[in-house]
mmCIF file of C-alpha atoms and ligand atoms in Angstrom:
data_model
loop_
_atom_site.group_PDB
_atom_site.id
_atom_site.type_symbol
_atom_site.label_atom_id
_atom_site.label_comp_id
_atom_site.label_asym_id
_atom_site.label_seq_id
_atom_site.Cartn_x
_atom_site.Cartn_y
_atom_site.Cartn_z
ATOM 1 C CA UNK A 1 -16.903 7.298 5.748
ATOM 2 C CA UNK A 2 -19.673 6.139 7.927
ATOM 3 C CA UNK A 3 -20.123 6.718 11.455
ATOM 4 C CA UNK A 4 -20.088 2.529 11.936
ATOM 5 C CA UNK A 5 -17.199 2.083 9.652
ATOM 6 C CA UNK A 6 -15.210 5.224 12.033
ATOM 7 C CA UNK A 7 -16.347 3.895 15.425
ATOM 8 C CA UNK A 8 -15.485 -0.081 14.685
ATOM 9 C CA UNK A 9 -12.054 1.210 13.277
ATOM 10 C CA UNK A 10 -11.167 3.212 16.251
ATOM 11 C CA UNK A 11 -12.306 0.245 18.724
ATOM 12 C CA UNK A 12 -10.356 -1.555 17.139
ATOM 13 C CA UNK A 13 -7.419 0.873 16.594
ATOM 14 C CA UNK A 14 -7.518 0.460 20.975
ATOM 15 C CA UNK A 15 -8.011 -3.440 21.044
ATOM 16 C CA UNK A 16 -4.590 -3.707 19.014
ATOM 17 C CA UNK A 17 -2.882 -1.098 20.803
ATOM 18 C CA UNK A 18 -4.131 -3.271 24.350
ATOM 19 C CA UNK A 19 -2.998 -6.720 23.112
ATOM 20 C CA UNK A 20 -0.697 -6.759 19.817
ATOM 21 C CA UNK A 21 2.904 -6.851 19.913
ATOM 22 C CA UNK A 22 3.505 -4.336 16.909
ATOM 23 C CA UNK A 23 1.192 -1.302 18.182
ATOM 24 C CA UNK A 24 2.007 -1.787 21.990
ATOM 25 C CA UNK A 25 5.490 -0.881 21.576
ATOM 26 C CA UNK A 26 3.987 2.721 21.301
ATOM 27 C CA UNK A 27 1.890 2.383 24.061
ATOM 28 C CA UNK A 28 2.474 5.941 25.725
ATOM 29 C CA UNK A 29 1.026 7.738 22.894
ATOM 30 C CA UNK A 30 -1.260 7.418 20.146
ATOM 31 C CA UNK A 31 -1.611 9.358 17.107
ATOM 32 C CA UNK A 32 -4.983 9.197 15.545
ATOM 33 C CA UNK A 33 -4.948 11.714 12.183
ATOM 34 C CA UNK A 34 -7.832 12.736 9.998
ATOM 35 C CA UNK A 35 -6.264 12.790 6.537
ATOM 36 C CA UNK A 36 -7.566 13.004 2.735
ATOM 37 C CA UNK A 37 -9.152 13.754 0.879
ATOM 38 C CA UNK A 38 -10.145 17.048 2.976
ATOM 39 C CA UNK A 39 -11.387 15.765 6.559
ATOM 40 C CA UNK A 40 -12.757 19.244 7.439
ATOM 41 C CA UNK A 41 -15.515 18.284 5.096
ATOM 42 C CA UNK A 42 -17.605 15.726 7.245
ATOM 43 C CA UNK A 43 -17.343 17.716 9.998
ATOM 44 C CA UNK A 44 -20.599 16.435 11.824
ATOM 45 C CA UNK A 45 -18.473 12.781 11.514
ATOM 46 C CA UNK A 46 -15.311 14.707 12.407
ATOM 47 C CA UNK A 47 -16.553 15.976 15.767
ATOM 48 C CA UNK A 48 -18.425 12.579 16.976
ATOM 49 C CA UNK A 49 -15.166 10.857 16.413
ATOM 50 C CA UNK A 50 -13.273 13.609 18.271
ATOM 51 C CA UNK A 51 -16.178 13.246 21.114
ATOM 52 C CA UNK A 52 -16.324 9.423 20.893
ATOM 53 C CA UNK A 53 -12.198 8.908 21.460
ATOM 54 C CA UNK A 54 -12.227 12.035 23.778
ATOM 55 C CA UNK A 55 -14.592 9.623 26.162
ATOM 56 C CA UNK A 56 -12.898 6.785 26.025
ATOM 57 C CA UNK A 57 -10.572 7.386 29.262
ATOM 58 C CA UNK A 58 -7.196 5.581 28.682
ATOM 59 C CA UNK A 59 -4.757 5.537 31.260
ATOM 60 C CA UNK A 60 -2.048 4.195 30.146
ATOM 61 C CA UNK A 61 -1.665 6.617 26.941
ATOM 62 C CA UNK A 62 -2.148 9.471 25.963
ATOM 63 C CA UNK A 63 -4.349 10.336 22.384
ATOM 64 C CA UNK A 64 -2.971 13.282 20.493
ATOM 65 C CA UNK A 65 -5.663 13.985 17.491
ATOM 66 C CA UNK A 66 -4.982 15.928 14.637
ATOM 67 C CA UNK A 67 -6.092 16.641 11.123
ATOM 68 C CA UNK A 68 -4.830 17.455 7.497
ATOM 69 C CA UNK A 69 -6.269 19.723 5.873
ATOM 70 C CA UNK A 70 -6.228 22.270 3.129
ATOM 71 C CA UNK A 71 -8.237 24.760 5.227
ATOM 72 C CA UNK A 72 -10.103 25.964 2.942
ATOM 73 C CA UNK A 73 -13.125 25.358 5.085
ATOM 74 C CA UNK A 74 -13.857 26.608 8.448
ATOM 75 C CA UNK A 75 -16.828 28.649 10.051
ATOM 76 C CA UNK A 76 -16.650 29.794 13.258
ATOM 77 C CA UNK A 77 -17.987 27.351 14.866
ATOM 78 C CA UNK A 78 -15.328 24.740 13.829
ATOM 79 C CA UNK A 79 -12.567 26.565 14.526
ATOM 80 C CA UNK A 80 -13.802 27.094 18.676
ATOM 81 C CA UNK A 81 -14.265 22.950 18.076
ATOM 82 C CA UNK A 82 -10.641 22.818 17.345
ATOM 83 C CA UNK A 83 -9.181 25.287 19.615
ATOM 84 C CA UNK A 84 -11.306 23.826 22.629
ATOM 85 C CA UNK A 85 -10.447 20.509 21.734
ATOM 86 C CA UNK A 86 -6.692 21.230 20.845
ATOM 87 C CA UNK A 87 -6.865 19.399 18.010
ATOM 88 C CA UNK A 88 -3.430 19.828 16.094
ATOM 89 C CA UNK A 89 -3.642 21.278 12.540
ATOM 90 C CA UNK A 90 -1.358 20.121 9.351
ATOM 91 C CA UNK A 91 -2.379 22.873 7.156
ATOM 92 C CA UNK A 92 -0.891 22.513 3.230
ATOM 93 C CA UNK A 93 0.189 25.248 2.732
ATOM 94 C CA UNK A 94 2.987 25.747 0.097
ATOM 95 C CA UNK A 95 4.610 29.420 0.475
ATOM 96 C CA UNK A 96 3.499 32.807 -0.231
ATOM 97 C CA UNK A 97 0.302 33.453 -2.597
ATOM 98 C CA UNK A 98 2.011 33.381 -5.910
ATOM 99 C CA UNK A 99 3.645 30.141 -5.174
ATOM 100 C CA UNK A 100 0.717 28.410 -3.524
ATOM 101 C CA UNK A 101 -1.807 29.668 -5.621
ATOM 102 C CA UNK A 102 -0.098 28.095 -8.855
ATOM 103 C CA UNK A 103 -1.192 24.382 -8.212
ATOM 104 C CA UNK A 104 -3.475 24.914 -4.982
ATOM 105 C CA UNK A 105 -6.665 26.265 -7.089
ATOM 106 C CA UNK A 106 -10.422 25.537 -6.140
ATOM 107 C CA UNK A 107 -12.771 24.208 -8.771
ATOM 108 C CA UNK A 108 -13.598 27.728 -10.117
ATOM 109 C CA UNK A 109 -10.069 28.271 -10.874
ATOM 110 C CA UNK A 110 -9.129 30.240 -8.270
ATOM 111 C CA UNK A 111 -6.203 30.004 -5.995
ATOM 112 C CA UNK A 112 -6.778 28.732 -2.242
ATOM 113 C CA UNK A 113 -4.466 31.144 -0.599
ATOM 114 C CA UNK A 114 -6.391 34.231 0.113
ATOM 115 C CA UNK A 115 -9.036 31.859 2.012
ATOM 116 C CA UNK A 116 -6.452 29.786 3.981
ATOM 117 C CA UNK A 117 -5.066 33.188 5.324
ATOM 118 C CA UNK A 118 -8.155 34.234 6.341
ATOM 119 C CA UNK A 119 -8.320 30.689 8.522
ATOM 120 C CA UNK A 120 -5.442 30.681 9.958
ATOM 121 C CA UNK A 121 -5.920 34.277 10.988
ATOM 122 C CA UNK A 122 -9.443 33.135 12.637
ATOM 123 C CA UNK A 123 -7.217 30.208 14.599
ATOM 124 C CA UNK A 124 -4.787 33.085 15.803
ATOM 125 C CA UNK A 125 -7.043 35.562 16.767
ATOM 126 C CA UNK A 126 -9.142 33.048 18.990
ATOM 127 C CA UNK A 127 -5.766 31.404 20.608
ATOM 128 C CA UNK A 128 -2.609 32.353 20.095
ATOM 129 C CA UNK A 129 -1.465 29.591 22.094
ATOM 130 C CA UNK A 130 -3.170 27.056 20.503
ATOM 131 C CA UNK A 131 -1.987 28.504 16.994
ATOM 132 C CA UNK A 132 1.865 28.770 18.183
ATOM 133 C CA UNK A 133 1.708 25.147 19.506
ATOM 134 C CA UNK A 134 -1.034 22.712 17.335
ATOM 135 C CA UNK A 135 -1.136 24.704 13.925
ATOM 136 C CA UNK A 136 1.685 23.827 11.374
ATOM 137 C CA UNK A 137 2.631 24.149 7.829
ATOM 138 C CA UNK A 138 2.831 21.349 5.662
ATOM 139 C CA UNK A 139 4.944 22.608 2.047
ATOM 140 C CA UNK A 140 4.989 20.521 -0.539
ATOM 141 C CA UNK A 141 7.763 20.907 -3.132
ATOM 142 C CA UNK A 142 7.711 20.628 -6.553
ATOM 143 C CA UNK A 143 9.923 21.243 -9.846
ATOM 144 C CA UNK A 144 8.897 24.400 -9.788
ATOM 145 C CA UNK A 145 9.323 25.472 -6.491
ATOM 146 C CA UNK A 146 10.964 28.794 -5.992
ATOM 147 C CA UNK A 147 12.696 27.912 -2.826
ATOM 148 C CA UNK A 148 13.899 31.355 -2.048
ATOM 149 C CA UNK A 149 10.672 32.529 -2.417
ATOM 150 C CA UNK A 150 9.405 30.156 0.084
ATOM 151 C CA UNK A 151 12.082 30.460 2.900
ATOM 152 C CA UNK A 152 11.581 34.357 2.930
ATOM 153 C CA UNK A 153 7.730 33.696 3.112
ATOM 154 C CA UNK A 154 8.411 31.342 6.241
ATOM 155 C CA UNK A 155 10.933 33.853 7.941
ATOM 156 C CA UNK A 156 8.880 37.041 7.637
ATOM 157 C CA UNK A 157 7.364 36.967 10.647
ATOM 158 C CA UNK A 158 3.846 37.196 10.171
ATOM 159 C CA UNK A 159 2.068 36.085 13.232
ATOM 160 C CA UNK A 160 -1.204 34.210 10.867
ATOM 161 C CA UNK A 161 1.878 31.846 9.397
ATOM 162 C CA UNK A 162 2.233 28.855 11.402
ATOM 163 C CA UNK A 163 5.367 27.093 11.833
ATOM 164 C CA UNK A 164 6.745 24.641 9.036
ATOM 165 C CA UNK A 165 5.778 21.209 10.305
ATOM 166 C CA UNK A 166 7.066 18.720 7.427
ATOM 167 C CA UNK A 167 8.797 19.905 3.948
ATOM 168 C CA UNK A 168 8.000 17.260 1.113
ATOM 169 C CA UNK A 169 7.855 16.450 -2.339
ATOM 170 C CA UNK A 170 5.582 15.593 -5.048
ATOM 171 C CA UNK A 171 6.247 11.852 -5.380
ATOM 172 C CA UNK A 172 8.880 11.719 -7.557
ATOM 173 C CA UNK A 173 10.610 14.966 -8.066
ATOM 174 C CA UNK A 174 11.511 14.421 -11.696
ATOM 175 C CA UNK A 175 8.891 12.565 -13.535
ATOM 176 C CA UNK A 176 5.555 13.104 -11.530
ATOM 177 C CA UNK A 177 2.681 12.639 -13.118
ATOM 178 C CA UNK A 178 2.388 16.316 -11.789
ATOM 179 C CA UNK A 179 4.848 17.344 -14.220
ATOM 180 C CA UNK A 180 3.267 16.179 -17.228
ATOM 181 C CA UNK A 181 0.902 19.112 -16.513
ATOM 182 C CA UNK A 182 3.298 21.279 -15.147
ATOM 183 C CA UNK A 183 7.096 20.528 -16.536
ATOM 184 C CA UNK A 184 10.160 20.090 -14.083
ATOM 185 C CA UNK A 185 12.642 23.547 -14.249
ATOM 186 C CA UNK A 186 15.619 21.566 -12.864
ATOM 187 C CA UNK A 187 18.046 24.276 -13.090
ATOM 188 C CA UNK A 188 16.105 26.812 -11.098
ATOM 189 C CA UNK A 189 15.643 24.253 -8.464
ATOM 190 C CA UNK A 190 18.519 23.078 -8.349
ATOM 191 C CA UNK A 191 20.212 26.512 -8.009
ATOM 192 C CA UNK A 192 18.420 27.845 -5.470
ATOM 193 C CA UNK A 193 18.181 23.895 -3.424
ATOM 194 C CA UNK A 194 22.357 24.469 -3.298
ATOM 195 C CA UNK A 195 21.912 28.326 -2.617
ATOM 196 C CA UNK A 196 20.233 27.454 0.771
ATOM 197 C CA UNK A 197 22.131 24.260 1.271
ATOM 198 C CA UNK A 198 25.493 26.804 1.616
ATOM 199 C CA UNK A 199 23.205 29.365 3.697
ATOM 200 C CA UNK A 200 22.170 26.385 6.085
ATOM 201 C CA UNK A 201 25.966 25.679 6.546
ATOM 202 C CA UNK A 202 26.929 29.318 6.994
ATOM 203 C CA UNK A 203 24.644 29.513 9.419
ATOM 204 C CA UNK A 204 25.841 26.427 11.378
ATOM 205 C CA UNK A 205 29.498 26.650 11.182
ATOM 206 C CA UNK A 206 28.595 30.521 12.709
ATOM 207 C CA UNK A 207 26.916 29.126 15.426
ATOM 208 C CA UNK A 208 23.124 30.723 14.557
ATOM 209 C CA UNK A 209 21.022 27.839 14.943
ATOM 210 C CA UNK A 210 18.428 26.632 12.486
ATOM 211 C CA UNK A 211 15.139 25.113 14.495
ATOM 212 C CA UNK A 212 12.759 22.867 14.446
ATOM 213 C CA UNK A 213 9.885 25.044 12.871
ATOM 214 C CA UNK A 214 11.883 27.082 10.452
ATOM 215 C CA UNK A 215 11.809 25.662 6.579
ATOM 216 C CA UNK A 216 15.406 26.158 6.221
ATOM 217 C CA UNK A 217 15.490 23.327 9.236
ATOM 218 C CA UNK A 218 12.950 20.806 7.710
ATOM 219 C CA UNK A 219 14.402 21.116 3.858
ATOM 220 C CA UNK A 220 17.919 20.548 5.470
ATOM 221 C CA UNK A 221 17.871 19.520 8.704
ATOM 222 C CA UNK A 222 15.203 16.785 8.790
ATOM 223 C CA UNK A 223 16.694 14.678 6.293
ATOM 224 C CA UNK A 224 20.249 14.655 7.544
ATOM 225 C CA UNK A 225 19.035 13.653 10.988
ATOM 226 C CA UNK A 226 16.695 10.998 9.589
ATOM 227 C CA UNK A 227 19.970 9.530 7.635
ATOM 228 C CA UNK A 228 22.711 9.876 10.177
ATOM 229 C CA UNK A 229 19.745 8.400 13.054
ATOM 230 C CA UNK A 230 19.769 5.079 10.310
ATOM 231 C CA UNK A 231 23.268 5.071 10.036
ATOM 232 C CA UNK A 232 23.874 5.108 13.768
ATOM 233 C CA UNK A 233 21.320 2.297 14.313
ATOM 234 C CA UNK A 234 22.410 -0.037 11.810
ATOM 235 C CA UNK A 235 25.731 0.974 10.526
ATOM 236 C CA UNK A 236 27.760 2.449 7.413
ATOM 237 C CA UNK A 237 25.301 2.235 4.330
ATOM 238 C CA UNK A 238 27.084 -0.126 2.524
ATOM 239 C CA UNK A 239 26.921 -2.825 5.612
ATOM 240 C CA UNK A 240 23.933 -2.678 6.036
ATOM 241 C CA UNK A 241 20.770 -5.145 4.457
ATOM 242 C CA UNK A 242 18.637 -3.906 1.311
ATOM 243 C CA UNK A 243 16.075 -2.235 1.844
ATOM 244 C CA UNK A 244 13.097 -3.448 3.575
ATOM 245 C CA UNK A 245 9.814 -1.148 3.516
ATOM 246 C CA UNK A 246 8.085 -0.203 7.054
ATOM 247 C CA UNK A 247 6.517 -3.071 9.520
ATOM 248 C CA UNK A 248 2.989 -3.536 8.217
ATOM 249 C CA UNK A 249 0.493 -2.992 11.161
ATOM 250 C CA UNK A 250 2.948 -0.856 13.090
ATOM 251 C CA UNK A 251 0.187 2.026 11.775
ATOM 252 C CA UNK A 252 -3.062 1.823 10.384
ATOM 253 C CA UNK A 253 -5.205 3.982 7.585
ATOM 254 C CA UNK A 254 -8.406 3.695 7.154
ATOM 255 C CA UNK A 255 -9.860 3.871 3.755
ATOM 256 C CA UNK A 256 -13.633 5.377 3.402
ATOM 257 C CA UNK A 257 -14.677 1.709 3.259
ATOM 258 C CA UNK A 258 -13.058 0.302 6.487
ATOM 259 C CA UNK A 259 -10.357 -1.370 4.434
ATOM 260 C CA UNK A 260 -7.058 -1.438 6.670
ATOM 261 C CA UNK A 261 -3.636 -0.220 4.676
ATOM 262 C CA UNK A 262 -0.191 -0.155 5.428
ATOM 263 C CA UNK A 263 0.042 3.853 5.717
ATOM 264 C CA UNK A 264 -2.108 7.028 4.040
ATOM 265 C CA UNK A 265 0.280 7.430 1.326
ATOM 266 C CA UNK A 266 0.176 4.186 -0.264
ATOM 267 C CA UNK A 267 -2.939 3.386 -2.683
ATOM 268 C CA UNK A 268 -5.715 1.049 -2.204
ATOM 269 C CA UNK A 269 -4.088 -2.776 -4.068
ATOM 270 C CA UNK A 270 -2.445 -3.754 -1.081
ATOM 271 C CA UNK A 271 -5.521 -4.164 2.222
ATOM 272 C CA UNK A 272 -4.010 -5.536 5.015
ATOM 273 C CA UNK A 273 -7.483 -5.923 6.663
ATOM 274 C CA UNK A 274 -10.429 -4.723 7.474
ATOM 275 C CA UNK A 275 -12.651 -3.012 10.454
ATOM 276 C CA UNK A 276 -14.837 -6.291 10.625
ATOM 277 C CA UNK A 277 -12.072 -8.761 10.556
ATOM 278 C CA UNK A 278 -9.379 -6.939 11.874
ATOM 279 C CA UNK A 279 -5.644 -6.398 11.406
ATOM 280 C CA UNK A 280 -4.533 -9.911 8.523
ATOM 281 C CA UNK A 281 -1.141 -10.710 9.589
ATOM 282 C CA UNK A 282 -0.734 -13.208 6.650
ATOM 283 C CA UNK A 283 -2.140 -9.638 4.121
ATOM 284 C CA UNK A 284 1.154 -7.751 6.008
ATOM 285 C CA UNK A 285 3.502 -10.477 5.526
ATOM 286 C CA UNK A 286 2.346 -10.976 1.868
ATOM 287 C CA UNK A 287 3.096 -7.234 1.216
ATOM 288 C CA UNK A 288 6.564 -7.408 2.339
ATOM 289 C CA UNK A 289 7.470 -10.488 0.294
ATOM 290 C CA UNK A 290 5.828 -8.567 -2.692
ATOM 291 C CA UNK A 291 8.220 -5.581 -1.903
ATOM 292 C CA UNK A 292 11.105 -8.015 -1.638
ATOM 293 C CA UNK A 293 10.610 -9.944 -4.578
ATOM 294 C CA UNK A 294 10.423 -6.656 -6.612
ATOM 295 C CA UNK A 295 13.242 -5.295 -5.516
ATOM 296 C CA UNK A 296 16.063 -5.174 -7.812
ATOM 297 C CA UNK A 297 19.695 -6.662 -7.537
ATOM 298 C CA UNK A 298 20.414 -4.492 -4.520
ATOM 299 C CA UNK A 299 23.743 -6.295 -3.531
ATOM 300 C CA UNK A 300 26.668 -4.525 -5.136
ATOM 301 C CA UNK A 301 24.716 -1.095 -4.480
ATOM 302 C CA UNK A 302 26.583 1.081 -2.178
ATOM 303 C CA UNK A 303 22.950 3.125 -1.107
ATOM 304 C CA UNK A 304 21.493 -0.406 0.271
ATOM 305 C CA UNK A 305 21.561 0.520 4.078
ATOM 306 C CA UNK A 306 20.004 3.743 3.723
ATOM 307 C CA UNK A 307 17.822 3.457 0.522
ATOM 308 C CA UNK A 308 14.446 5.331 0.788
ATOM 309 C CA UNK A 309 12.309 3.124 -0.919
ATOM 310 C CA UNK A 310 9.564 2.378 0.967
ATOM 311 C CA UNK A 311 6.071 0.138 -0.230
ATOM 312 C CA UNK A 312 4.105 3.818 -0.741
ATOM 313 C CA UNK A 313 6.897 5.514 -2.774
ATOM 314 C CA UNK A 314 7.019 2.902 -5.179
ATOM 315 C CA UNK A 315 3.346 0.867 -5.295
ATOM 316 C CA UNK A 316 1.793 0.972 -9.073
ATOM 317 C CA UNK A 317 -0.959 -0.698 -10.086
ATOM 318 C CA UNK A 318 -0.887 -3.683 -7.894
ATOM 319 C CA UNK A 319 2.577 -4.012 -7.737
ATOM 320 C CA UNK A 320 5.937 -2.425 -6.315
ATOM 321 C CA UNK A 321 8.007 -1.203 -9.257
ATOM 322 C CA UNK A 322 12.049 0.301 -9.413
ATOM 323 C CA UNK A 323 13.666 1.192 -12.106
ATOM 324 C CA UNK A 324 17.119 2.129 -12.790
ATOM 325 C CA UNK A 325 16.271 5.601 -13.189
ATOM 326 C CA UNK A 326 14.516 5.463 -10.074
ATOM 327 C CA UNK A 327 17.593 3.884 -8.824
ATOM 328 C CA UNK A 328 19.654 6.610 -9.717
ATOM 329 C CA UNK A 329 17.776 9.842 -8.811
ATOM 330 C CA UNK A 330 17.936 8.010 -5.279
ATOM 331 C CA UNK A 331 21.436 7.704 -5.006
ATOM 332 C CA UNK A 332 21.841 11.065 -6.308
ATOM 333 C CA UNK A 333 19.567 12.182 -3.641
ATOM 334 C CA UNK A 334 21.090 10.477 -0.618
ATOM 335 C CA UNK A 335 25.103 11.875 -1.828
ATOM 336 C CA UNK A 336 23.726 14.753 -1.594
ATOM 337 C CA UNK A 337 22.518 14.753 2.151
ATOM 338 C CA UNK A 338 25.745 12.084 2.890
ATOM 339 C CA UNK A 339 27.555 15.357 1.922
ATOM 340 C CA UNK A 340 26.122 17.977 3.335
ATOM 341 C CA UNK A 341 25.832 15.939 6.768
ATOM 342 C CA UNK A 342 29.646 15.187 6.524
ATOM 343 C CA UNK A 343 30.166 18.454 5.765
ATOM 344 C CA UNK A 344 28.794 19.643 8.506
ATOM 345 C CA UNK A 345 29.894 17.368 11.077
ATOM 346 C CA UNK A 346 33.330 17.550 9.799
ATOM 347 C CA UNK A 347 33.246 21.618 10.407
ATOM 348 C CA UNK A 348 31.014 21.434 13.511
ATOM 349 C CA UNK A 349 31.387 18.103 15.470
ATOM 350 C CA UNK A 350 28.537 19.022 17.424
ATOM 351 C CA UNK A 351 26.355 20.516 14.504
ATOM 352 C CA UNK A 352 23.302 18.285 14.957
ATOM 353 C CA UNK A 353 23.180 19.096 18.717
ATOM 354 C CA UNK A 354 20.525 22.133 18.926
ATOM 355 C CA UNK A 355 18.050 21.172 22.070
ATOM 356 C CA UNK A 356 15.781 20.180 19.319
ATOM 357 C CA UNK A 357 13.455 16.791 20.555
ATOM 358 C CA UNK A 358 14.704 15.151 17.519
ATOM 359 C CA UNK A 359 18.021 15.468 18.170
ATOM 360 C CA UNK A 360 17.791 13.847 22.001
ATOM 361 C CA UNK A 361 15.729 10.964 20.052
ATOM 362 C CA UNK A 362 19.121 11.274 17.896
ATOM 363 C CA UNK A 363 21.078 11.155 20.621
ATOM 364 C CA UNK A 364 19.286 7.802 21.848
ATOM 365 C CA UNK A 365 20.223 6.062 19.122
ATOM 366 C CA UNK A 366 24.443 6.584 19.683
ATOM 367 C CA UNK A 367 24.176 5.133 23.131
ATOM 368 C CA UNK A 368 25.593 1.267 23.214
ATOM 369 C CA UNK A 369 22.572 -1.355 23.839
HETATM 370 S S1 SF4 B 1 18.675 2.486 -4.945
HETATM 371 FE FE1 SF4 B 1 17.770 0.707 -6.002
HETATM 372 S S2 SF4 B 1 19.463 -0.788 -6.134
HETATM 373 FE FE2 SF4 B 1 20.055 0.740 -4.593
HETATM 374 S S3 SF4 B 1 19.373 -0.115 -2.624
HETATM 375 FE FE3 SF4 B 1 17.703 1.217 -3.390
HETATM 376 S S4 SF4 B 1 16.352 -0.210 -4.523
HETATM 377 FE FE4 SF4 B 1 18.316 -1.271 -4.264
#
């Protein structure tokens, strides 16, 4: 990305947050991420964008800046950059070396991990603080996961391991173009997914709490939250509307080229603008028809409130596509965490209550309007 393209997108990143109706409802902080490829690479561009919104005195928000990276890359000199800046970190980083290093390999062939320890050692030694508070992991699952292996990585207490930040998935668990090259073991997953599902309820129903920050909570956790939040807001799934994608505009990402899309995750068919003409309200209300027109026959489908299907999950070539097996690895998904979060609130009423600051957000939502 060019330094024009960077500066016109973040002007205009504050001219929508200052006058449209989407972006101003977040007006008391902004998040402006450096994501993918691997940001740490431009790193002259990275740190006159950091300078450039640093200067830009806003009073009526704050700007929290952060980056995704694979780490892989960061002299000494970078590293004070981020620390003195407090830049926050989402490092990939999938679980110890043998689980990591299988799919996170550099273009010699070798695995990543040994050099992303050595960062995140540098960002520990020169702040602990900063490290404790701005650095976290980001694990991405797979069909080969070992799970086990990762949760006792996570828990061992090593001071260079940051935090678990977010626990995803390749894009579809089951038939990933990832798995062409590297084949789904469904039983071993699956084993070892229920395994800690009964260890996460053993440890609630005891009363030992699982955190924000442990992987145990984000596998687990997260997702029961983010479903019993949806529920509370809009009702029981099967009274609620079909699904309905995110608001276009409500975020921005920024391709290389100043092109404007709905989020980071989707690909490049569906602009919704651009840095020199600005957010195209006619673009976002064309993608959500799109998404609506492809959906299927949602109406006698019990998982219609609370469907995950969102425009990036399900984009392809130009177009949104669901099939039924799609469909049903969905469903099966969401019983799952229907059950486990009935489960638990059944045992332990209170279960969901753990001081965590996504539980008071919870919380918000089961107050009457
Ligand atoms: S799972 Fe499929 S049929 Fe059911 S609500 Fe989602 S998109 Fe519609």
């Amino acid at each position: 990305m060019s330094w024009d393209i960077a500066r016109k997108a973040i002007d205009l990143f504050f001219a929508l947050n200052d006058t449209s109706p989407f972006l101003g409802l977040h007006k008391r902080k902004l998040d402006i991420v450096f994501f993918g490829g691997e940001p740490l690479i431009e790193r002259d561009l990275f740190r006159k964008v950091v300078t450039y919104v640093s200067s830009t005195k806003r009073s009526n928000y704050r700007i929290d800046l952060s980056a995704t990276t694979n780490l892989t890359l960061l002299p000494i000199s970078l590293a004070r950059f981020l620390v003195e800046n407090n830049i926050g970190l989402d490092v990939s980083l999938d679980g110890p070396m043998q689980v990591h290093d299988l799919y996170r390999r550099d273009s010699a062939d070798h695995g990543s991990f040994d050099t992303v320890y050595v960062n995140l050692a540098l960002l520990q030694q020169l702040s602990p603080q900063y490290f404790a508070t701005r650095v976290r992991a980001i694990v991405t699952l797979n069909g080969n996961s070992d799970l086990i292996a990762i949760r006792d990585f996570f828990e061992a207490g090593d001071p260079c391991i940051p935090q678990v930040g977010f626990v995803g998935t390749v894009r579809d668990l089951r038939d990933s173009s990832f798995h062409r090259h590297y084949p789904f073991q469904p039983e071993r997953y699956g084993e070892q997914y229920f395994e800690l599902l009964a260890d996460y309820h053993r440890r609630k129903r005891s009363g030992v709490p699982v955190v924000r920050g442990e992987f145990l909570y984000h596998l687990m956790e997260d997702p029961i939250i983010a479903l019993y939040k949806r529920m509370m807001r809009y009702g029981a799934p099967e009274a609620s509307a079909r699904p309905e994608g995110c608001t276009p505009g409500r975020r921005l990402a920024v391709s290389t080229s100043g092109e404007f899309h709905v989020c980071e995750r989707i690909n490049e068919d569906f602009p919704i603008g651009d840095v020199d003409h600005g957010l195209d309200l006619d673009r976002c209300q064309q993608v959500q028809q799109k998404f609506a027109t492809a959906l299927p026959d949602c109406s006698h489908c019990w998982a219609r409130g609370i469907c995950q299907f969102c425009f990036a999950s399900t984009c392809q070539y130009g177009e949104f596509a669901f099939t039924d097996r799609k469909c049903a690895g969905m469903r099966e998904g969401l019983s799952v965490q229907l059950r486990s979060l009935y489960t638990l609130l059944e045992a332990v009423p209170d279960g969901l209550a753990c001081g965590d600051p996504l539980i008071d957000r919870y919380r918000l939502v089961q107050e009457p309007t």
